[in-house]
Coordinates of N, CA and C in Angstrom, one line a residue:
M28 N 85.6 74.8 100.2 CA 87.0 74.9 101.0 C 86.9 73.5 101.9
P29 N 87.7 72.5 101.5 CA 87.8 71.5 102.7 C 88.0 71.9 104.1
S30 N 87.5 71.3 104.9 CA 87.8 71.8 106.6 C 88.6 70.4 107.1
L31 N 89.3 70.9 108.2 CA 90.2 69.8 109.0 C 89.0 69.0 109.5
D32 N 89.6 67.6 109.1 CA 88.4 66.6 109.8 C 89.1 66.1 111.0
H33 N 90.4 65.7 111.0 CA 91.0 64.9 112.1 C 92.6 65.2 112.1
L34 N 93.2 65.0 113.0 CA 94.7 64.8 113.0 C 94.9 63.4 113.5
V35 N 96.1 62.9 113.1 CA 96.6 61.4 113.2 C 97.6 61.4 114.0
L36 N 97.3 61.0 115.2 CA 98.6 60.6 116.0 C 98.9 58.9 116.2
A37 N 99.8 58.8 115.4 CA 100.2 57.1 115.3 C 101.0 56.8 116.2
T38 N 100.9 55.5 117.0 CA 101.6 54.9 118.0 C 101.9 53.6 117.8
P39 N 103.0 53.1 118.3 CA 103.3 51.7 118.5 C 102.5 51.1 119.7
D40 N 102.1 51.7 120.7 CA 101.4 51.4 121.7 C 100.2 52.3 122.2
L41 N 98.9 51.7 121.5 CA 97.9 52.6 121.8 C 97.4 53.0 123.3
A42 N 97.6 51.8 124.0 CA 97.2 52.0 125.4 C 98.1 52.9 126.2
S43 N 99.1 52.9 125.9 CA 100.4 53.7 126.9 C 100.2 55.1 126.2
T44 N 99.9 55.4 124.9 CA 99.8 56.6 124.3 C 98.5 57.2 124.8
T45 N 97.6 56.6 124.7 CA 96.1 57.0 125.1 C 96.3 57.6 126.6
A46 N 96.6 56.9 127.5 CA 96.8 57.3 128.8 C 98.0 58.6 129.0
H47 N 98.9 58.8 128.3 CA 99.8 59.6 128.3 C 99.0 60.8 127.9
I48 N 98.3 60.9 126.7 CA 97.4 62.1 126.5 C 96.5 62.6 127.2
A49 N 95.8 61.5 128.0 CA 94.8 61.9 129.1 C 95.7 62.8 130.1
R50 N 96.9 62.3 130.6 CA 97.7 63.1 131.6 C 98.0 64.3 131.2
L51 N 98.5 64.6 129.9 CA 98.9 65.7 129.3 C 97.7 66.8 129.3
T52 N 96.5 66.4 129.0 CA 95.4 67.3 128.6 C 94.4 67.3 129.8
G53 N 94.5 66.4 130.6 CA 93.7 66.1 131.6 C 92.1 66.0 131.1
T54 N 92.0 65.3 130.0 CA 90.9 64.9 129.3 C 91.0 63.5 128.7
E55 N 90.1 62.5 129.0 CA 90.4 61.1 128.6 C 89.9 61.0 127.3
P56 N 90.6 60.4 126.1 CA 90.2 60.0 124.8 C 89.2 58.9 125.1
V57 N 88.3 58.8 124.1 CA 87.4 58.0 124.1 C 87.4 56.9 123.1
P58 N 87.2 55.6 123.4 CA 87.5 54.3 122.6 C 86.7 54.7 121.4
G59 N 87.5 54.5 120.1 CA 86.7 54.5 118.8 C 86.3 53.2 118.2
G60 N 87.3 52.4 117.9 CA 86.8 51.2 117.3 C 87.9 50.4 116.6
A61 N 87.8 49.2 116.3 CA 88.8 48.3 115.3 C 88.7 48.9 113.8
H62 N 89.7 48.7 113.1 CA 89.8 48.8 111.6 C 90.1 47.3 111.2
P63 N 89.0 46.4 111.0 CA 89.2 45.2 110.4 C 90.1 45.0 109.4
G64 N 90.9 44.1 109.3 CA 91.9 43.9 108.2 C 93.2 44.7 108.2
L65 N 93.1 45.9 108.9 CA 94.2 46.9 109.0 C 95.2 46.6 110.0
G66 N 94.7 45.9 111.1 CA 95.3 45.5 112.4 C 95.6 46.7 113.2
T67 N 94.4 47.7 113.3 CA 94.6 48.8 114.0 C 93.2 49.2 114.8
R68 N 93.4 49.9 115.9 CA 92.0 50.5 116.5 C 92.4 51.9 116.9
N69 N 91.4 52.6 117.6 CA 92.0 53.9 117.8 C 91.1 54.5 119.0
H70 N 91.5 55.4 119.7 CA 91.0 56.2 120.4 C 90.5 57.8 119.9
L71 N 89.5 58.6 120.4 CA 89.4 59.8 119.7 C 89.2 60.8 120.8
L72 N 89.5 62.1 120.6 CA 89.4 63.2 121.3 C 89.0 64.4 120.4
G73 N 87.9 65.2 121.0 CA 87.4 66.2 120.0 C 88.3 67.3 120.0
L74 N 88.5 68.1 119.1 CA 89.2 69.4 119.0 C 88.3 70.6 118.5
G75 N 87.2 70.5 118.8 CA 86.5 71.8 118.5 C 86.1 71.6 117.0
Q76 N 85.2 72.7 116.7 CA 84.5 72.9 115.3 C 84.5 71.7 114.3
G77 N 83.9 70.6 115.0 CA 83.7 69.4 114.1 C 85.0 68.6 113.7
A78 N 86.1 68.9 114.4 CA 87.4 68.1 114.1 C 87.6 67.2 115.2
Y79 N 88.5 66.4 115.2 CA 89.0 65.4 116.3 C 90.5 65.0 116.0
L80 N 90.8 64.5 117.2 CA 92.3 63.7 117.4 C 92.1 62.4 117.2
E81 N 92.7 61.6 116.1 CA 92.8 60.1 116.2 C 93.9 59.7 116.7
I82 N 94.0 58.9 117.9 CA 95.2 58.2 118.5 C 94.9 56.6 117.8
V83 N 96.0 56.3 117.0 CA 95.7 55.1 116.3 C 97.0 54.1 116.4
G84 N 96.6 53.0 116.8 CA 97.8 52.1 117.0 C 97.5 50.7 116.6
P85 N 98.5 49.4 116.9 CA 97.9 48.1 116.6 C 96.8 47.9 117.5
D86 N 96.1 46.9 117.0 CA 95.1 46.3 117.8 C 95.3 44.7 118.1
P87 N 95.7 44.6 119.2 CA 96.0 43.3 119.9 C 95.1 42.1 119.6
D88 N 93.7 42.6 119.5 CA 92.8 41.6 119.2 C 92.6 41.1 117.7
Q89 N 93.5 41.7 116.9 CA 93.5 41.3 115.5 C 94.4 40.5 115.2
P90 N 94.5 39.6 114.1 CA 95.6 39.0 113.8 C 96.6 40.0 113.0
E91 N 98.0 39.6 112.8 CA 98.7 40.3 112.1 C 98.1 40.7 110.8
P92 N 98.2 41.7 110.3 CA 97.5 42.1 109.0 C 98.6 41.6 107.7
D93 N 98.0 41.4 106.6 CA 98.8 40.9 105.5 C 99.4 42.0 104.7
R94 N 99.6 43.1 105.3 CA 100.1 44.2 104.8 C 100.6 45.2 106.0
P95 N 101.5 46.3 105.6 CA 101.9 47.0 106.7 C 100.9 47.9 107.3
R96 N 100.8 48.0 108.5 CA 99.8 48.8 109.2 C 100.0 50.2 108.6
P97 N 98.7 51.1 108.6 CA 98.7 52.4 108.0 C 99.5 53.3 109.0
F98 N 100.0 54.6 108.2 CA 100.4 55.6 109.0 C 101.9 55.3 109.4
G99 N 102.5 54.1 108.8 CA 103.9 53.7 109.3 C 103.9 53.3 110.7
I100 N 103.0 52.8 111.3 CA 102.9 52.3 112.5 C 103.8 51.5 112.9
D101 N 104.2 50.4 112.0 CA 105.0 49.3 112.3 C 106.6 49.9 112.3
E102 N 106.8 51.0 112.0 CA 108.2 51.4 112.0 C 108.4 52.4 113.1
L103 N 107.4 52.7 113.8 CA 107.4 53.9 114.8 C 108.0 53.2 116.3
S104 N 108.9 54.0 116.8 CA 109.3 53.5 118.3 C 108.8 54.3 119.3
E105 N 107.9 55.3 118.8 CA 107.1 56.4 119.7 C 106.1 57.0 119.2
A106 N 105.1 57.6 119.7 CA 103.9 58.3 119.1 C 104.5 59.5 118.4
R107 N 103.7 59.9 117.3 CA 104.1 60.9 116.5 C 103.1 61.5 115.6
L108 N 102.8 62.6 115.5 CA 101.8 63.4 114.7 C 102.2 63.1 113.2
V109 N 101.7 62.2 112.8 CA 102.1 62.0 111.3 C 101.4 62.4 110.3
T110 N 100.1 62.9 110.1 CA 99.6 63.5 109.1 C 98.1 64.1 109.6
W111 N 97.4 64.4 108.6 CA 96.0 65.0 108.9 C 95.1 64.5 107.9
A112 N 93.8 64.8 107.9 CA 92.6 64.7 107.0 C 92.0 65.8 106.7
V113 N 91.3 65.9 105.6 CA 90.5 67.2 105.4 C 89.0 66.5 104.8
Q114 N 87.9 67.1 105.4 CA 86.6 66.5 105.1 C 86.2 67.1 103.9
V115 N 85.5 66.2 102.9 CA 85.0 67.0 101.7 C 83.6 66.2 101.4
R116 N 82.9 67.0 100.6 CA 81.7 66.5 99.9 C 81.9 66.2 98.7
D117 N 81.4 65.1 98.0 CA 81.7 64.6 96.8 C 82.9 64.4 96.6
I118 N 83.5 63.4 97.1 CA 85.2 62.9 97.2 C 85.6 62.7 95.8
D119 N 84.6 62.1 94.8 CA 85.1 61.9 93.5 C 85.5 63.3 92.8
A120 N 84.5 64.2 92.9 CA 84.6 65.4 92.2 C 86.0 66.1 92.7
V121 N 86.3 66.1 93.9 CA 87.4 66.7 94.6 C 88.7 66.1 94.1
V122 N 88.6 64.7 94.0 CA 89.8 63.9 93.4 C 90.1 64.4 92.0
S123 N 89.0 64.3 91.1 CA 89.1 64.8 89.7 C 89.7 66.3 89.7
A124 N 89.3 67.2 90.4 CA 89.6 68.4 90.1 C 91.2 68.5 90.7
A125 N 91.5 67.5 91.6 CA 92.9 68.0 92.1 C 94.1 67.2 91.1
R126 N 93.4 66.3 90.3 CA 94.2 65.7 89.2 C 94.3 66.7 88.0
Q127 N 93.2 67.4 87.9 CA 93.5 68.4 86.9 C 94.4 69.4 87.3
A128 N 94.5 69.8 88.5 CA 95.3 70.8 88.9 C 96.8 70.2 89.1
G129 N 97.0 69.0 89.0 CA 98.4 68.4 89.0 C 98.6 67.6 90.1
H130 N 97.8 67.3 91.1 CA 98.1 66.4 92.1 C 97.2 65.3 92.3
D131 N 97.8 63.9 92.2 CA 96.9 62.7 92.1 C 96.8 62.1 93.7
T132 N 95.7 62.5 94.1 CA 95.2 62.0 95.7 C 95.2 60.3 95.8
G133 N 95.2 59.7 94.8 CA 94.7 58.3 94.8 C 93.2 58.0 94.7
E134 N 92.7 57.0 94.4 CA 91.4 56.4 94.3 C 90.9 56.6 95.7
P135 N 89.6 56.9 95.7 CA 88.8 56.8 96.9 C 88.4 55.5 97.2
W136 N 88.2 54.7 98.6 CA 87.9 53.5 98.6 C 87.2 53.7 100.2
E137 N 86.2 52.6 100.1 CA 85.3 52.6 101.3 C 85.9 52.0 102.7
M138 N 85.5 52.4 103.9 CA 85.9 51.7 104.9 C 84.8 51.9 106.1
S139 N 84.7 51.0 107.1 CA 83.7 51.2 108.1 C 84.4 50.6 109.4
R140 N 83.5 50.8 110.5 CA 84.1 50.4 111.7 C 82.9 50.4 112.7
R141 N 82.8 49.3 113.6 CA 81.8 49.2 114.6 C 82.2 50.2 115.9
T142 N 81.2 51.1 116.1 CA 81.6 51.9 117.3 C 81.1 51.0 118.8
P143 N 81.7 51.5 119.9 CA 81.4 51.1 121.1 C 79.9 50.7 121.5
D144 N 79.1 51.5 120.9 CA 77.9 51.4 121.3 C 77.1 50.5 120.2
G145 N 77.8 49.8 119.3 CA 77.1 48.8 118.4 C 76.6 49.3 117.1
G146 N 76.9 50.8 116.8 CA 76.5 51.4 115.7 C 77.7 51.0 114.7
T147 N 77.6 51.7 113.5 CA 78.5 51.5 112.3 C 78.7 52.8 111.7
L148 N 80.0 53.1 111.6 CA 80.6 54.1 110.8 C 81.0 53.8 109.5
D149 N 80.4 54.6 108.3 CA 81.0 54.3 107.1 C 81.5 55.5 106.4
W150 N 82.8 55.3 105.6 CA 83.2 56.7 104.9 C 84.0 56.2 103.9
R151 N 84.3 57.1 102.9 CA 85.3 56.9 101.9 C 86.5 58.0 101.9
L152 N 87.6 57.4 101.6 CA 89.0 58.2 102.0 C 89.8 57.8 100.6
T153 N 91.1 58.7 100.7 CA 92.1 58.5 99.8 C 93.1 58.0 100.4
L154 N 93.0 57.3 101.5 CA 94.4 56.8 102.4 C 94.9 55.8 101.4
D155 N 96.2 55.8 101.2 CA 96.8 54.7 100.4 C 97.0 53.4 101.1
R156 N 96.3 52.5 100.6 CA 95.9 51.2 101.1 C 97.2 50.3 101.2
D157 N 98.2 50.3 100.5 CA 99.6 49.9 100.9 C 100.7 50.4 101.4
R158 N 100.7 51.8 101.6 CA 101.6 52.6 102.2 C 101.2 53.4 103.1
G159 N 99.9 53.3 103.3 CA 99.3 54.2 104.5 C 99.4 55.4 104.1
H160 N 99.5 56.2 105.0 CA 99.7 58.0 104.6 C 100.3 58.4 105.7
T161 N 101.5 59.4 105.4 CA 102.1 60.2 106.5 C 102.5 61.6 105.3
G162 N 102.8 62.4 106.2 CA 103.3 63.8 105.5 C 102.4 64.9 105.8
L163 N 102.7 66.0 105.2 CA 102.1 67.2 105.3 C 101.0 67.4 104.3
V164 N 100.7 66.6 103.2 CA 99.5 66.9 102.4 C 98.6 65.7 103.1
P165 N 97.2 66.4 103.3 CA 96.3 65.4 103.9 C 95.7 64.6 103.0
F166 N 95.0 63.5 103.6 CA 94.3 62.7 102.7 C 92.8 63.3 102.8
L167 N 92.0 62.9 101.8 CA 90.6 63.1 101.9 C 89.7 62.3 102.4
I168 N 88.8 62.7 103.3 CA 87.8 62.1 103.7 C 86.2 62.4 103.4
D169 N 85.3 61.5 103.2 CA 83.9 61.8 102.9 C 83.1 60.8 103.7
W170 N 82.3 61.5 104.8 CA 81.6 60.7 105.6 C 80.3 60.4 104.9
G171 N 79.8 60.9 103.7 CA 78.4 60.8 103.4 C 77.4 61.2 104.2
E172 N 76.5 60.0 104.5 CA 75.4 60.4 105.7 C 75.5 59.9 107.0
T173 N 77.0 59.5 107.2 CA 77.2 59.0 108.5 C 77.4 60.1 109.4
A174 N 77.0 59.9 110.7 CA 77.2 60.9 111.6 C 78.4 61.1 112.0
H175 N 79.3 62.2 112.1 CA 80.6 62.4 112.3 C 81.0 62.1 113.6
P176 N 82.1 61.4 113.8 CA 82.8 61.0 114.9 C 83.0 62.0 115.8
S177 N 83.3 63.1 115.7 CA 83.5 64.3 116.5 C 82.1 64.7 117.6
A178 N 81.0 64.1 116.9 CA 79.7 64.6 117.9 C 79.9 63.9 119.2
D179 N 79.6 64.7 120.4 CA 79.7 64.3 121.7 C 81.0 63.8 122.2
L180 N 82.2 64.0 121.5 CA 83.4 63.8 122.0 C 83.8 64.8 123.2
P181 N 84.5 64.4 124.2 CA 85.2 65.3 125.2 C 86.3 66.2 124.1
E182 N 86.3 67.6 124.4 CA 87.3 68.4 123.7 C 88.2 68.8 124.5
V183 N 89.4 68.9 123.5 CA 90.7 69.9 124.1 C 90.6 70.7 122.8
P184 N 90.4 71.8 122.9 CA 90.5 72.9 121.7 C 91.6 72.9 120.9
L185 N 91.6 73.0 119.5 CA 92.7 73.0 119.0 C 93.1 74.4 118.7
I186 N 94.3 74.9 119.0 CA 94.6 76.5 119.0 C 95.5 76.6 117.7
S187 N 96.4 75.5 117.3 CA 96.9 76.0 116.0 C 97.6 74.7 115.4
L188 N 97.7 74.7 114.3 CA 98.3 73.4 113.6 C 99.5 74.2 112.7
E189 N 100.7 73.6 112.9 CA 101.9 74.1 112.0 C 102.6 73.2 111.7
A190 N 103.3 73.5 110.2 CA 103.9 72.4 109.7 C 105.3 73.3 109.0
T191 N 106.5 72.3 108.9 CA 107.7 72.8 108.3 C 107.9 71.7 107.3
S192 N 109.0 72.3 106.3 CA 109.2 71.3 105.1 C 110.6 72.1 104.7
P193 N 111.6 71.0 104.3 CA 112.9 71.7 103.5 C 112.4 72.0 102.3
E194 N 111.4 71.4 101.7 CA 110.9 72.0 100.2 C 109.4 72.1 100.5
P195 N 109.0 73.6 100.8 CA 107.7 73.8 101.1 C 106.9 74.0 99.7
E196 N 107.4 74.4 98.7 CA 106.7 74.6 97.3 C 105.9 73.3 96.9
P197 N 106.4 72.2 96.8 CA 105.8 71.0 96.3 C 104.5 70.7 97.1
V198 N 104.6 70.9 98.6 CA 103.8 70.8 99.4 C 102.5 71.7 99.3
E199 N 102.9 72.9 99.0 CA 101.8 74.1 98.8 C 101.2 73.9 97.6
G200 N 101.9 73.3 96.6 CA 101.1 73.2 95.4 C 100.2 71.9 95.4
A201 N 100.6 70.8 96.2 CA 99.4 69.8 96.5 C 98.1 70.3 97.2
L202 N 98.6 71.0 98.2 CA 97.5 71.9 99.2 C 96.6 72.6 98.3
K203 N 97.1 73.5 97.3 CA 96.4 74.3 96.7 C 95.4 73.3 95.7
A204 N 95.8 72.4 95.2 CA 95.1 71.6 94.3 C 93.9 70.6 94.8
I205 N 94.0 70.6 96.1 CA 92.8 69.9 96.8 C 92.2 71.1 97.7
G206 N 92.5 72.3 97.7 CA 91.7 73.3 98.4 C 91.6 73.4 99.8
A207 N 93.2 72.6 100.3 CA 93.3 72.7 101.9 C 94.0 73.9 102.0
N208 N 94.0 74.2 103.4 CA 94.7 75.4 103.7 C 95.8 75.2 104.8
L209 N 97.0 75.2 104.8 CA 98.0 75.2 105.9 C 99.3 75.8 105.3
Q210 N 99.7 76.6 106.4 CA 100.9 77.4 106.1 C 102.2 76.6 106.3
I211 N 102.9 76.3 105.2 CA 104.2 75.4 105.3 C 105.4 76.4 105.6
K212 N 106.2 76.2 106.7 CA 107.4 77.0 107.0 C 108.6 76.4 106.5
P213 N 109.4 77.1 106.2 CA 110.9 76.3 105.6 C 111.4 75.8 106.9
G214 N 112.1 74.6 106.8 CA 112.7 74.2 108.0 C 113.5 72.9 107.6
L215 N 114.5 72.5 108.6 CA 115.4 71.6 107.9 C 114.6 70.0 108.0
R216 N 113.5 70.1 108.5 CA 113.0 68.4 108.4 C 111.4 68.9 108.2
T217 N 110.8 67.8 107.8 CA 109.6 67.6 107.8 C 108.9 67.7 108.9
S218 N 107.7 68.3 109.3 CA 107.2 68.1 110.9 C 106.0 69.0 110.8
L219 N 105.0 68.2 111.6 CA 103.6 68.7 111.9 C 103.5 68.7 113.2
S220 N 102.9 69.8 113.9 CA 102.7 69.8 115.4 C 101.5 70.6 115.5
A221 N 100.9 70.2 116.5 CA 99.4 70.9 116.9 C 99.4 71.3 118.2
T222 N 98.9 72.5 118.7 CA 98.8 72.9 120.0 C 97.3 72.9 120.5
V223 N 97.1 72.2 121.5 CA 95.6 72.1 122.1 C 95.6 72.8 123.7
L224 N 94.5 73.2 123.8 CA 94.2 73.5 125.2 C 93.7 72.6 126.2
G225 N 94.6 72.0 126.9 CA 94.5 71.3 128.2 C 93.6 71.8 129.1
Q226 N 93.2 71.2 130.1 CA 92.5 71.4 131.3 C 93.3 72.5 132.1
T227 N 94.7 72.6 132.1 CA 95.6 73.4 132.9 C 96.4 74.1 132.1
E228 N 97.0 73.7 130.6 CA 97.9 74.4 130.1 C 97.9 74.0 128.7
L229 N 98.6 74.9 127.8 CA 98.6 74.6 126.4 C 99.6 73.1 126.3
V230 N 99.1 72.2 125.8 CA 99.9 70.9 125.3 C 100.1 70.9 123.7
V231 N 101.4 70.6 123.4 CA 101.9 70.6 122.0 C 102.1 69.1 121.6
L232 N 101.5 68.5 120.5 CA 101.6 67.3 120.0 C 102.5 67.3 118.6
S233 N 103.5 66.6 118.5 CA 104.1 66.7 117.4 C 104.8 65.2 116.9

């Protein structure tokens, strides 16, 4: 069964959103690193049980990318919890099984980034290179032998992850195909929200 790897909080202004999350939770997100060629960088905050929150936005130190930034960042006017990722082992096998079950995750591809301490993280994922990825169906990520980014992160424990959709059935079918578990409630619009335990109160990210 794939497990929650991370939640993606996309923003048009990484610095201000990171500061805002720090104020809300009482915990400072840690700089992650840049994604060369995508025009983005991130900050990270642990969610407990090997998962983390990725705050991702434009990287002012990179030139404008030759394609839209992932997660719909270029169209955002404010920060939004746009999607999530599940961690798998043997991503090729999971992709193949999902296709047989009727859901095409897309082809896995490789990414890497430098960490602030000079190390390198390598992983494979099914993030759409051209359109990025948003929505309630998570993308797959396989860290291989790389140490997981959640190790040693400051934590704001995840209390709940909730989703609504005007059409829950197709989403539930895709989730079942990849073996992911998330209850989809009927609603007027598509939404993803996470509740975390800050230092003084519960904080809802949506």
